[in-house]
XYZ file of C-alpha atoms in Angstrom:
188
model
C -29.301 -73.887 -93.281
C -31.076 -76.345 -90.987
C -33.968 -78.252 -92.513
C -34.184 -81.065 -89.957
C -33.587 -80.956 -86.208
C -32.924 -84.095 -84.239
C -33.957 -83.862 -80.580
C -31.431 -85.789 -78.495
C -28.800 -85.043 -75.880
C -25.879 -87.189 -77.090
C -24.433 -88.306 -80.393
C -26.677 -90.873 -82.094
C -26.603 -93.194 -85.098
C -29.385 -91.109 -86.630
C -26.784 -88.452 -87.398
C -24.777 -90.923 -89.464
C -27.927 -91.771 -91.411
C -28.291 -88.112 -92.406
C -24.632 -87.903 -93.433
C -24.943 -91.037 -95.575
C -27.943 -89.495 -97.326
C -26.258 -86.091 -97.662
C -29.030 -84.390 -95.709
C -28.393 -81.556 -93.302
C -29.402 -82.232 -89.728
C -28.758 -80.407 -86.471
C -28.907 -82.229 -83.134
C -30.412 -80.066 -80.394
C -31.299 -80.629 -76.762
C -34.931 -80.368 -75.768
C -34.335 -77.580 -73.248
C -33.525 -75.260 -76.169
C -37.025 -75.653 -77.651
C -39.009 -72.439 -77.749
C -35.930 -70.245 -77.326
C -34.887 -67.594 -79.850
C -31.489 -69.301 -80.208
C -32.713 -72.137 -82.409
C -32.828 -71.436 -86.132
C -36.058 -72.182 -87.999
C -36.377 -75.667 -89.478
C -38.845 -77.691 -91.544
C -38.945 -80.890 -89.553
C -38.196 -82.221 -86.069
C -37.333 -85.880 -85.460
C -37.573 -87.440 -82.011
C -35.857 -90.865 -82.006
C -36.883 -94.077 -80.277
C -36.458 -94.085 -76.507
C -37.086 -90.370 -75.905
C -39.116 -90.979 -72.705
C -36.852 -93.646 -71.233
C -34.251 -92.245 -68.779
C -31.962 -95.200 -69.548
C -31.419 -93.706 -73.009
C -31.779 -89.942 -72.681
C -32.886 -87.006 -70.542
C -34.852 -85.113 -73.214
C -38.347 -86.114 -72.087
C -38.941 -83.251 -69.643
C -37.850 -80.614 -72.171
C -40.210 -82.074 -74.752
C -43.154 -82.331 -72.376
C -42.714 -78.737 -71.147
C -42.803 -77.308 -74.676
C -46.242 -78.307 -75.929
C -46.969 -74.694 -76.972
C -43.775 -74.590 -79.055
C -44.782 -77.799 -80.841
C -48.312 -76.491 -81.459
C -46.987 -73.239 -82.946
C -44.407 -75.111 -85.049
C -47.073 -77.431 -86.450
C -49.646 -74.669 -87.068
C -47.053 -72.812 -89.123
C -46.264 -75.799 -91.358
C -43.571 -77.738 -89.510
C -43.454 -81.525 -89.393
C -42.817 -83.633 -86.277
C -41.772 -87.277 -86.621
C -41.765 -89.117 -83.309
C -40.720 -92.709 -82.717
C -41.601 -94.972 -79.774
C -40.872 -93.687 -76.241
C -39.702 -97.135 -75.019
C -41.626 -97.107 -71.731
C -44.474 -99.461 -70.812
C -47.231 -96.891 -71.532
C -47.059 -93.304 -72.732
C -49.550 -90.515 -73.492
C -48.315 -87.869 -75.956
C -49.868 -84.969 -74.033
C -47.386 -82.484 -75.497
C -48.706 -83.043 -79.027
C -52.105 -81.867 -80.287
C -53.219 -85.437 -81.008
C -54.830 -88.188 -78.966
C -52.170 -90.876 -78.854
C -51.432 -93.628 -76.344
C -48.456 -95.966 -76.770
C -48.098 -99.472 -75.356
C -44.625 -101.025 -75.413
C -44.385 -104.500 -76.905
C -41.417 -105.520 -79.035
C -42.080 -107.794 -81.962
C -41.180 -108.450 -85.545
C -44.331 -108.167 -87.624
C -45.511 -107.877 -91.193
C -47.050 -104.456 -91.752
C -50.526 -103.930 -93.151
C -50.931 -100.872 -95.375
C -53.929 -98.725 -94.493
C -54.699 -96.251 -97.258
C -51.990 -94.266 -99.004
C -49.760 -91.504 -97.710
C -46.237 -90.293 -98.515
C -45.219 -90.981 -94.913
C -45.518 -94.707 -95.659
C -42.201 -94.358 -97.476
C -40.606 -94.723 -94.020
C -40.166 -98.422 -94.910
C -38.819 -99.345 -98.338
C -39.585 -103.068 -98.387
C -42.844 -104.347 -96.932
C -42.206 -107.912 -98.094
C -40.217 -108.645 -94.909
C -41.377 -108.366 -91.266
C -40.490 -105.087 -89.556
C -39.336 -104.530 -85.961
C -41.779 -102.533 -83.854
C -41.348 -101.561 -80.191
C -45.065 -101.223 -79.491
C -48.388 -100.054 -80.846
C -50.928 -97.262 -80.351
C -53.891 -98.311 -78.216
C -55.679 -94.982 -78.788
C -55.416 -92.413 -81.543
C -57.488 -89.846 -83.373
C -54.910 -89.731 -86.155
C -55.069 -91.405 -89.553
C -53.683 -94.938 -89.262
C -51.147 -95.767 -92.005
C -49.718 -99.105 -90.864
C -51.009 -101.853 -88.577
C -49.187 -104.858 -87.158
C -50.300 -108.476 -87.597
C -52.720 -108.077 -84.659
C -54.492 -105.164 -86.375
C -52.985 -102.609 -83.958
C -51.814 -99.215 -85.276
C -48.027 -98.821 -85.489
C -47.933 -95.633 -87.584
C -50.322 -92.686 -87.653
C -50.358 -89.169 -89.066
C -52.376 -86.164 -88.020
C -52.571 -82.804 -89.713
C -52.483 -79.832 -87.382
C -52.703 -76.340 -88.800
C -50.444 -76.352 -91.859
C -48.173 -79.007 -90.333
C -48.095 -82.750 -89.845
C -47.487 -85.118 -86.935
C -46.043 -88.518 -87.852
C -45.965 -91.010 -84.982
C -44.595 -94.518 -85.324
C -43.489 -97.482 -83.261
C -41.428 -98.862 -86.146
C -38.073 -99.683 -84.581
C -35.935 -99.309 -87.703
C -34.177 -96.417 -89.380
C -36.381 -94.507 -91.818
C -35.676 -94.835 -95.524
C -33.752 -92.257 -97.517
C -36.942 -91.528 -99.463
C -38.803 -90.717 -96.231
C -36.030 -88.422 -94.956
C -35.949 -86.554 -98.261
C -39.745 -86.254 -98.199
C -39.865 -84.699 -94.704
C -37.002 -82.361 -95.634
C -38.874 -81.151 -98.716
C -42.419 -81.135 -97.335
C -42.282 -79.057 -94.182
C -42.355 -75.271 -94.086
C -39.406 -73.580 -92.420
C -40.619 -72.183 -89.119
C -39.434 -71.507 -85.580
C -39.819 -74.123 -82.879
């Protein structure tokens, strides 16, 4: 049974994180999105660097499957997407207004409101690595950097949830368990 799919084209440290937390995860390539060959899942994770050709080739498959993402989200799936690691990026394949600007820095995070997705970081007492910020969004801002720029947002869409972040650290075990248990199993 696949609860979480990791979109990437080569082995990644994310997979080890799932093993350490005893969570099932299946790595899939983006060109398989929207095909009948993928089993349903609850959540899709897209790691840092997905739009940078120095790291991966999955960007085109993601960008060509906006309808698959919309359907997945409407039916209760969750999408967690990290920073694309390019100078500027517009998430046109997601049903959210979101523009990313790349700028690496270690920063204290400012909590904005309360949401379970904020469990992505366990300890807010220390600065956190971020690879950029969101210059535009119509999502709910959850964390800001020390310059008051959004670094994590969520947006409900249908019965699902988009979680976008520029936090450049592995998500906590609590966060991974939450996304595994919160999404509704559906086809992507």
